[in-house]
PDB file of C-alpha atoms in Angstrom:
ATOM      1  CA  MET A   1     -54.430 171.704-202.209  1.00  0.00           C
ATOM      2  CA  ILE A   2     -55.069 174.576-204.612  1.00  0.00           C
ATOM      3  CA  GLU A   3     -54.266 177.870-202.845  1.00  0.00           C
ATOM      4  CA  THR A   4     -55.389 180.311-205.543  1.00  0.00           C
ATOM      5  CA  LEU A   5     -58.621 180.177-207.492  1.00  0.00           C
ATOM      6  CA  LEU A   6     -58.071 178.952-211.028  1.00  0.00           C
ATOM      7  CA  THR A   7     -59.900 180.483-213.934  1.00  0.00           C
ATOM      8  CA  PRO A   8     -62.323 178.096-215.668  1.00  0.00           C
ATOM      9  CA  GLU A   9     -59.827 177.799-218.502  1.00  0.00           C
ATOM     10  CA  GLU A  10     -56.988 176.966-216.099  1.00  0.00           C
ATOM     11  CA  LEU A  11     -59.163 174.378-214.388  1.00  0.00           C
ATOM     12  CA  GLU A  12     -59.868 172.717-217.725  1.00  0.00           C
ATOM     13  CA  ILE A  13     -56.158 172.621-218.514  1.00  0.00           C
ATOM     14  CA  ALA A  14     -55.487 170.978-215.142  1.00  0.00           C
ATOM     15  CA  LEU A  15     -58.221 168.405-215.732  1.00  0.00           C
ATOM     16  CA  ARG A  16     -56.934 167.548-219.185  1.00  0.00           C
ATOM     17  CA  SER A  17     -53.403 167.181-217.851  1.00  0.00           C
ATOM     18  CA  ILE A  18     -54.665 164.546-215.407  1.00  0.00           C
ATOM     19  CA  GLY A  19     -56.143 162.603-218.306  1.00  0.00           C
ATOM     20  CA  ALA A  20     -52.936 162.890-220.303  1.00  0.00           C
ATOM     21  CA  GLU A  21     -51.003 161.416-217.396  1.00  0.00           C
ATOM     22  CA  ARG A  22     -53.417 158.955-215.830  1.00  0.00           C
ATOM     23  CA  TYR A  23     -56.078 157.824-218.289  1.00  0.00           C
ATOM     24  CA  HIS A  24     -56.060 154.074-218.824  1.00  0.00           C
ATOM     25  CA  ASN A  25     -55.183 154.302-222.506  1.00  0.00           C
ATOM     26  CA  ARG A  26     -51.604 154.370-221.188  1.00  0.00           C
ATOM     27  CA  HIS A  27     -51.946 151.003-219.451  1.00  0.00           C
ATOM     28  CA  PRO A  28     -49.877 148.157-220.979  1.00  0.00           C
ATOM     29  CA  PHE A  29     -52.926 145.885-221.100  1.00  0.00           C
ATOM     30  CA  HIS A  30     -54.581 148.160-223.630  1.00  0.00           C
ATOM     31  CA  GLY A  31     -51.473 148.097-225.773  1.00  0.00           C
ATOM     32  CA  LEU A  32     -51.698 144.312-225.830  1.00  0.00           C
ATOM     33  CA  LEU A  33     -55.454 144.339-226.492  1.00  0.00           C
ATOM     34  CA  HIS A  34     -55.353 146.833-229.328  1.00  0.00           C
ATOM     35  CA  GLY A  35     -52.176 145.420-230.822  1.00  0.00           C
ATOM     36  CA  GLY A  36     -53.528 141.899-231.234  1.00  0.00           C
ATOM     37  CA  LYS A  37     -51.176 140.460-228.614  1.00  0.00           C
ATOM     38  CA  LEU A  38     -53.862 138.744-226.539  1.00  0.00           C
ATOM     39  CA  ASN A  39     -55.417 135.353-227.178  1.00  0.00           C
ATOM     40  CA  LYS A  40     -59.156 134.824-227.276  1.00  0.00           C
ATOM     41  CA  GLY A  41     -59.359 133.764-223.635  1.00  0.00           C
ATOM     42  CA  GLN A  42     -57.642 136.964-222.535  1.00  0.00           C
ATOM     43  CA  VAL A  43     -60.009 139.073-224.643  1.00  0.00           C
ATOM     44  CA  GLN A  44     -62.920 137.167-223.121  1.00  0.00           C
ATOM     45  CA  ALA A  45     -61.636 137.971-219.631  1.00  0.00           C
ATOM     46  CA  TRP A  46     -61.443 141.669-220.510  1.00  0.00           C
ATOM     47  CA  ALA A  47     -64.967 141.776-221.956  1.00  0.00           C
ATOM     48  CA  LEU A  48     -66.420 139.793-219.049  1.00  0.00           C
ATOM     49  CA  ASN A  49     -64.901 142.009-216.378  1.00  0.00           C
ATOM     50  CA  ARG A  50     -65.621 145.219-218.242  1.00  0.00           C
ATOM     51  CA  PHE A  51     -69.286 144.255-218.436  1.00  0.00           C
ATOM     52  CA  TYR A  52     -69.578 144.670-214.672  1.00  0.00           C
ATOM     53  CA  TYR A  53     -68.388 148.259-215.010  1.00  0.00           C
ATOM     54  CA  GLN A  54     -70.765 148.895-217.924  1.00  0.00           C
ATOM     55  CA  SER A  55     -73.711 147.441-216.010  1.00  0.00           C
ATOM     56  CA  ARG A  56     -73.102 149.789-213.083  1.00  0.00           C
ATOM     57  CA  ILE A  57     -72.903 153.005-215.107  1.00  0.00           C
ATOM     58  CA  PRO A  58     -76.685 153.596-215.210  1.00  0.00           C
ATOM     59  CA  MET A  59     -76.817 152.872-211.478  1.00  0.00           C
ATOM     60  CA  LYS A  60     -74.169 155.557-210.980  1.00  0.00           C
ATOM     61  CA  ASP A  61     -76.130 157.984-213.123  1.00  0.00           C
ATOM     62  CA  ALA A  62     -79.378 157.200-211.302  1.00  0.00           C
ATOM     63  CA  THR A  63     -77.610 158.094-208.054  1.00  0.00           C
ATOM     64  CA  ILE A  64     -76.616 161.457-209.498  1.00  0.00           C
ATOM     65  CA  LEU A  65     -80.194 162.046-210.662  1.00  0.00           C
ATOM     66  CA  ALA A  66     -81.525 161.261-207.196  1.00  0.00           C
ATOM     67  CA  ARG A  67     -79.135 163.746-205.611  1.00  0.00           C
ATOM     68  CA  THR A  68     -79.848 166.822-207.708  1.00  0.00           C
ATOM     69  CA  GLU A  69     -82.723 169.227-207.092  1.00  0.00           C
ATOM     70  CA  ASP A  70     -82.208 170.959-210.448  1.00  0.00           C
ATOM     71  CA  PRO A  71     -84.807 169.677-212.942  1.00  0.00           C
ATOM     72  CA  ASP A  72     -82.802 171.017-215.890  1.00  0.00           C
ATOM     73  CA  LEU A  73     -79.780 168.995-214.809  1.00  0.00           C
ATOM     74  CA  ARG A  74     -81.938 165.909-214.293  1.00  0.00           C
ATOM     75  CA  LEU A  75     -83.489 166.331-217.736  1.00  0.00           C
ATOM     76  CA  ILE A  76     -80.084 166.283-219.416  1.00  0.00           C
ATOM     77  CA  TRP A  77     -78.426 163.691-217.181  1.00  0.00           C
ATOM     78  CA  ARG A  78     -81.168 161.096-217.549  1.00  0.00           C
ATOM     79  CA  GLN A  79     -80.193 160.645-221.205  1.00  0.00           C
ATOM     80  CA  ARG A  80     -77.140 158.794-219.936  1.00  0.00           C
ATOM     81  CA  ILE A  81     -79.351 156.134-218.387  1.00  0.00           C
ATOM     82  CA  ILE A  82     -81.318 155.771-221.619  1.00  0.00           C
ATOM     83  CA  ASP A  83     -78.065 155.448-223.552  1.00  0.00           C
ATOM     84  CA  HIS A  84     -77.032 152.473-221.439  1.00  0.00           C
ATOM     85  CA  ASP A  85     -80.372 150.817-220.659  1.00  0.00           C
ATOM     86  CA  GLY A  86     -82.075 151.464-223.990  1.00  0.00           C
ATOM     87  CA  ASN A  87     -85.533 152.854-224.615  1.00  0.00           C
ATOM     88  CA  GLU A  88     -88.778 151.598-226.209  1.00  0.00           C
ATOM     89  CA  GLY A  89     -87.358 148.580-227.993  1.00  0.00           C
ATOM     90  CA  GLU A  90     -84.035 150.222-228.831  1.00  0.00           C
ATOM     91  CA  ASP A  91     -80.907 148.546-227.487  1.00  0.00           C
ATOM     92  CA  GLY A  92     -78.721 150.483-225.105  1.00  0.00           C
ATOM     93  CA  GLY A  93     -75.055 150.148-224.316  1.00  0.00           C
ATOM     94  CA  ILE A  94     -75.509 147.237-221.932  1.00  0.00           C
ATOM     95  CA  ALA A  95     -77.317 145.170-224.565  1.00  0.00           C
ATOM     96  CA  ARG A  96     -74.651 146.034-227.134  1.00  0.00           C
ATOM     97  CA  TRP A  97     -71.896 144.976-224.744  1.00  0.00           C
ATOM     98  CA  LEU A  98     -73.664 141.647-224.255  1.00  0.00           C
ATOM     99  CA  LYS A  99     -73.571 141.189-228.023  1.00  0.00           C
ATOM    100  CA  LEU A 100     -69.795 141.497-227.753  1.00  0.00           C
ATOM    101  CA  THR A 101     -69.582 138.857-225.032  1.00  0.00           C
ATOM    102  CA  ASP A 102     -71.954 136.657-227.080  1.00  0.00           C
ATOM    103  CA  ALA A 103     -69.684 137.010-230.111  1.00  0.00           C
ATOM    104  CA  LEU A 104     -66.693 136.052-227.986  1.00  0.00           C
ATOM    105  CA  GLY A 105     -68.422 132.795-227.030  1.00  0.00           C
ATOM    106  CA  LEU A 106     -69.252 133.630-223.414  1.00  0.00           C
ATOM    107  CA  ASP A 107     -72.491 132.278-222.013  1.00  0.00           C
ATOM    108  CA  ARG A 108     -74.811 135.245-221.431  1.00  0.00           C
ATOM    109  CA  ASN A 109     -76.182 133.953-218.139  1.00  0.00           C
ATOM    110  CA  TYR A 110     -72.628 133.532-216.881  1.00  0.00           C
ATOM    111  CA  VAL A 111     -71.762 137.104-217.858  1.00  0.00           C
ATOM    112  CA  LEU A 112     -74.895 138.479-216.196  1.00  0.00           C
ATOM    113  CA  SER A 113     -74.301 136.481-213.021  1.00  0.00           C
ATOM    114  CA  GLY A 114     -70.953 138.108-212.300  1.00  0.00           C
ATOM    115  CA  ASP A 115     -69.688 134.773-211.012  1.00  0.00           C
ATOM    116  CA  GLY A 116     -66.414 134.939-212.939  1.00  0.00           C
ATOM    117  CA  LEU A 117     -65.397 138.471-211.992  1.00  0.00           C
ATOM    118  CA  LEU A 118     -61.984 139.258-210.635  1.00  0.00           C
ATOM    119  CA  PRO A 119     -62.322 140.423-207.011  1.00  0.00           C
ATOM    120  CA  ALA A 120     -60.453 143.623-207.863  1.00  0.00           C
ATOM    121  CA  THR A 121     -62.964 144.412-210.612  1.00  0.00           C
ATOM    122  CA  ARG A 122     -65.848 144.210-208.171  1.00  0.00           C
ATOM    123  CA  PHE A 123     -64.049 146.243-205.513  1.00  0.00           C
ATOM    124  CA  ALA A 124     -63.004 148.989-207.937  1.00  0.00           C
ATOM    125  CA  VAL A 125     -66.401 149.391-209.574  1.00  0.00           C
ATOM    126  CA  ASP A 126     -68.251 149.282-206.263  1.00  0.00           C
ATOM    127  CA  ALA A 127     -65.861 151.907-204.890  1.00  0.00           C
ATOM    128  CA  TYR A 128     -66.879 154.154-207.784  1.00  0.00           C
ATOM    129  CA  LEU A 129     -70.562 153.712-206.915  1.00  0.00           C
ATOM    130  CA  HIS A 130     -69.831 154.539-203.285  1.00  0.00           C
ATOM    131  CA  PHE A 131     -67.870 157.637-204.304  1.00  0.00           C
ATOM    132  CA  VAL A 132     -70.770 158.973-206.372  1.00  0.00           C
ATOM    133  CA  ARG A 133     -73.192 158.248-203.531  1.00  0.00           C
ATOM    134  CA  ASP A 134     -71.128 159.662-200.680  1.00  0.00           C
ATOM    135  CA  ARG A 135     -69.146 162.615-202.037  1.00  0.00           C
ATOM    136  CA  SER A 136     -70.509 165.985-203.133  1.00  0.00           C
ATOM    137  CA  LEU A 137     -72.615 166.242-206.267  1.00  0.00           C
ATOM    138  CA  LEU A 138     -69.862 168.351-207.819  1.00  0.00           C
ATOM    139  CA  GLU A 139     -67.296 165.607-207.189  1.00  0.00           C
ATOM    140  CA  ALA A 140     -69.687 162.937-208.469  1.00  0.00           C
ATOM    141  CA  ILE A 141     -70.136 164.787-211.755  1.00  0.00           C
ATOM    142  CA  ALA A 142     -66.417 165.550-212.019  1.00  0.00           C
ATOM    143  CA  SER A 143     -65.612 161.856-211.708  1.00  0.00           C
ATOM    144  CA  SER A 144     -67.381 161.284-215.037  1.00  0.00           C
ATOM    145  CA  LEU A 145     -64.869 163.464-216.867  1.00  0.00           C
ATOM    146  CA  THR A 146     -62.792 160.480-217.956  1.00  0.00           C
ATOM    147  CA  GLU A 147     -65.214 160.597-220.905  1.00  0.00           C
ATOM    148  CA  LEU A 148     -63.197 163.562-222.170  1.00  0.00           C
ATOM    149  CA  PHE A 149     -60.497 161.107-223.157  1.00  0.00           C
ATOM    150  CA  ALA A 150     -62.659 158.225-224.399  1.00  0.00           C
ATOM    151  CA  PRO A 151     -62.964 158.946-228.151  1.00  0.00           C
ATOM    152  CA  ALA A 152     -59.268 158.416-228.862  1.00  0.00           C
ATOM    153  CA  ILE A 153     -59.108 155.082-227.062  1.00  0.00           C
ATOM    154  CA  ILE A 154     -62.341 153.941-228.712  1.00  0.00           C
ATOM    155  CA  SER A 155     -60.968 154.667-232.180  1.00  0.00           C
ATOM    156  CA  ASP A 156     -57.736 152.828-231.389  1.00  0.00           C
ATOM    157  CA  ARG A 157     -59.643 149.887-229.911  1.00  0.00           C
ATOM    158  CA  VAL A 158     -62.004 149.366-232.828  1.00  0.00           C
ATOM    159  CA  ALA A 159     -59.285 149.721-235.461  1.00  0.00           C
ATOM    160  CA  GLY A 160     -56.830 147.524-233.578  1.00  0.00           C
ATOM    161  CA  MET A 161     -59.236 144.755-232.689  1.00  0.00           C
ATOM    162  CA  LEU A 162     -60.736 144.532-236.165  1.00  0.00           C
ATOM    163  CA  ALA A 163     -57.275 144.404-237.700  1.00  0.00           C
ATOM    164  CA  ASN A 164     -55.864 141.804-235.339  1.00  0.00           C
ATOM    165  CA  TYR A 165     -58.579 139.399-234.203  1.00  0.00           C
ATOM    166  CA  ASP A 166     -60.481 137.159-236.603  1.00  0.00           C
ATOM    167  CA  PHE A 167     -63.028 136.391-233.851  1.00  0.00           C
ATOM    168  CA  VAL A 168     -64.153 140.044-233.646  1.00  0.00           C
ATOM    169  CA  SER A 169     -66.503 141.716-236.143  1.00  0.00           C
ATOM    170  CA  PRO A 170     -67.866 145.263-236.595  1.00  0.00           C
ATOM    171  CA  THR A 171     -71.227 144.027-235.284  1.00  0.00           C
ATOM    172  CA  ALA A 172     -69.592 142.733-232.120  1.00  0.00           C
ATOM    173  CA  LEU A 173     -68.008 146.142-231.544  1.00  0.00           C
ATOM    174  CA  ALA A 174     -71.211 148.133-232.123  1.00  0.00           C
ATOM    175  CA  TYR A 175     -71.101 149.423-228.545  1.00  0.00           C
ATOM    176  CA  PHE A 176     -68.161 151.639-229.380  1.00  0.00           C
ATOM    177  CA  GLU A 177     -69.717 153.242-232.460  1.00  0.00           C
ATOM    178  CA  LYS A 178     -72.442 154.843-230.328  1.00  0.00           C
ATOM    179  CA  ARG A 179     -69.981 155.976-227.684  1.00  0.00           C
ATOM    180  CA  LEU A 180     -68.001 157.975-230.237  1.00  0.00           C
ATOM    181  CA  HIS A 181     -70.705 160.662-230.163  1.00  0.00           C
ATOM    182  CA  GLN A 182     -72.305 159.984-226.767  1.00  0.00           C
ATOM    183  CA  ALA A 183     -69.091 160.354-224.765  1.00  0.00           C
ATOM    184  CA  PRO A 184     -68.086 163.798-226.147  1.00  0.00           C
ATOM    185  CA  ARG A 185     -71.638 165.103-225.666  1.00  0.00           C
ATOM    186  CA  ASP A 186     -71.719 163.935-222.061  1.00  0.00           C
ATOM    187  CA  ALA A 187     -68.182 165.036-221.273  1.00  0.00           C
ATOM    188  CA  ASN A 188     -68.665 168.545-222.653  1.00  0.00           C
ATOM    189  CA  PHE A 189     -71.788 169.033-220.549  1.00  0.00           C
ATOM    190  CA  ALA A 190     -70.062 167.769-217.383  1.00  0.00           C
ATOM    191  CA  LEU A 191     -66.993 169.884-218.083  1.00  0.00           C
ATOM    192  CA  ASP A 192     -69.085 173.041-218.453  1.00  0.00           C
ATOM    193  CA  TYR A 193     -70.894 172.194-215.219  1.00  0.00           C
ATOM    194  CA  VAL A 194     -67.669 171.662-213.284  1.00  0.00           C
ATOM    195  CA  LYS A 195     -66.027 174.825-214.612  1.00  0.00           C
ATOM    196  CA  ARG A 196     -69.109 176.823-213.655  1.00  0.00           C
ATOM    197  CA  GLU A 197     -69.812 175.293-210.235  1.00  0.00           C
ATOM    198  CA  ALA A 198     -66.279 174.910-208.831  1.00  0.00           C
ATOM    199  CA  ARG A 199     -66.096 178.468-207.529  1.00  0.00           C
ATOM    200  CA  ARG A 200     -63.625 178.062-204.648  1.00  0.00           C
ATOM    201  CA  PRO A 201     -60.086 176.668-204.481  1.00  0.00           C
ATOM    202  CA  ASP A 202     -61.216 173.791-202.243  1.00  0.00           C
ATOM    203  CA  GLN A 203     -63.948 172.868-204.725  1.00  0.00           C
ATOM    204  CA  GLN A 204     -61.494 172.945-207.607  1.00  0.00           C
ATOM    205  CA  HIS A 205     -59.101 170.753-205.645  1.00  0.00           C
ATOM    206  CA  ALA A 206     -61.936 168.297-204.970  1.00  0.00           C
ATOM    207  CA  VAL A 207     -62.827 168.232-208.672  1.00  0.00           C
ATOM    208  CA  LEU A 208     -59.269 167.399-209.658  1.00  0.00           C
ATOM    209  CA  GLN A 209     -59.068 164.703-207.008  1.00  0.00           C
ATOM    210  CA  ALA A 210     -62.338 163.216-208.232  1.00  0.00           C
ATOM    211  CA  LEU A 211     -60.940 162.817-211.731  1.00  0.00           C
ATOM    212  CA  ARG A 212     -57.748 161.277-210.347  1.00  0.00           C
ATOM    213  CA  PHE A 213     -59.862 158.828-208.367  1.00  0.00           C
ATOM    214  CA  LYS A 214     -61.858 157.814-211.439  1.00  0.00           C
ATOM    215  CA  CYS A 215     -58.678 157.309-213.445  1.00  0.00           C
ATOM    216  CA  ASP A 216     -57.437 155.067-210.613  1.00  0.00           C
ATOM    217  CA  VAL A 217     -60.674 153.054-210.783  1.00  0.00           C
ATOM    218  CA  LEU A 218     -60.162 152.377-214.481  1.00  0.00           C
ATOM    219  CA  TRP A 219     -56.422 151.732-214.133  1.00  0.00           C
ATOM    220  CA  SER A 220     -56.848 149.288-211.256  1.00  0.00           C
ATOM    221  CA  GLN A 221     -59.238 147.158-213.301  1.00  0.00           C
ATOM    222  CA  LEU A 222     -56.574 146.744-215.975  1.00  0.00           C
ATOM    223  CA  ASP A 223     -53.926 146.018-213.352  1.00  0.00           C
ATOM    224  CA  ALA A 224     -56.082 143.143-212.144  1.00  0.00           C
ATOM    225  CA  LEU A 225     -56.627 141.809-215.666  1.00  0.00           C
ATOM    226  CA  HIS A 226     -52.923 141.973-216.454  1.00  0.00           C
ATOM    227  CA  HIS A 227     -51.959 140.235-213.221  1.00  0.00           C
ATOM    228  CA  ALA A 228     -54.513 137.460-213.643  1.00  0.00           C
ATOM    229  CA  TYR A 229     -54.365 136.792-217.379  1.00  0.00           C
ATOM    230  CA  VAL A 230     -51.028 138.089-218.688  1.00  0.00           C
ATOM    231  CA  ALA A 231     -48.244 138.124-216.088  1.00  0.00           C
ATOM    232  CA  PRO A 232     -47.779 136.390-213.775  1.00  0.00           C
ATOM    233  CA  GLY A 233     -51.093 134.766-214.734  1.00  0.00           C
ATOM    234  CA  ASN A 234     -52.373 134.361-211.194  1.00  0.00           C
ATOM    235  CA  ILE A 235     -56.139 133.829-211.607  1.00  0.00           C
ATOM    236  CA  PRO A 236     -57.949 134.169-208.260  1.00  0.00           C
ATOM    237  CA  PRO A 237     -60.131 131.283-207.053  1.00  0.00           C
ATOM    238  CA  GLY A 238     -63.566 131.400-208.636  1.00  0.00           C
ATOM    239  CA  ALA A 239     -62.622 133.884-211.347  1.00  0.00           C
ATOM    240  CA  PHE A 240     -63.040 133.187-215.050  1.00  0.00           C
ATOM    241  CA  ASP A 241     -60.430 130.711-216.253  1.00  0.00           C
ATOM    242  CA  PRO A 242     -60.355 130.441-220.064  1.00  0.00           C
ATOM    243  CA  VAL A 243     -58.172 127.331-220.017  1.00  0.00           C
ATOM    244  CA  ARG A 244     -60.481 125.459-217.647  1.00  0.00           C
ATOM    245  CA  LEU A 245     -63.552 126.634-219.550  1.00  0.00           C
ATOM    246  CA  SER A 246     -62.078 125.449-222.843  1.00  0.00           C
ATOM    247  CA  ALA A 247     -61.316 122.037-221.325  1.00  0.00           C
ATOM    248  CA  MET A 248     -64.906 121.737-220.081  1.00  0.00           C
ATOM    249  CA  ASP A 249     -66.247 122.507-223.562  1.00  0.00           C
ATOM    250  CA  ARG A 250     -64.271 119.711-225.183  1.00  0.00           C
TER     251      ARG A 250
END
């Protein structure tokens, strides 16, 4: 627990130090993904499971909108939903992610159904939704601050995947191009909000814990992927099995 009130600048330093230590760019699975060390089935498993997280982001943001009485905050925050759901014939992030799973050869109806998800993926993402619904609005907004650290991992991902996988194209990775400017915009707004509204030591402590929680949500999803599809390769019953799927296609 923080005993002494941090200045806004000190709070930002503390938040960024959490990202430096805990953000999922440090997870071994990402090293394998970006370094071209995964086979197509393993990349499919990553994209399939990550879609569930992507599909729940606008639901998370709608929860935040419903909880705030400030129309100015709602006006700015609702752009996040548009970014993911699209607007007036323009694709959003969810549609662009589905283009990635299409390009990887996954049946779209299967992806949308969620039938092949790892149980840990569902539990982690749903826990994030519950956190945003049940904790304070300040904590809910603070949990989005993992976006502070997204641009670096996005750049590494696009460069690494294009260099190492012949089944991935720039068109398939179009989702990430948009996020390179959306994520910093969103993160800077949320950071300013948190620095301004966390006025007591207990609030600052809660903000830091919220970011740690969100980092754990992201990290646990990669733990599950690594355990199921890399080592020891223990795929839970009912989850996507690239070997079985390939055999069925033959």
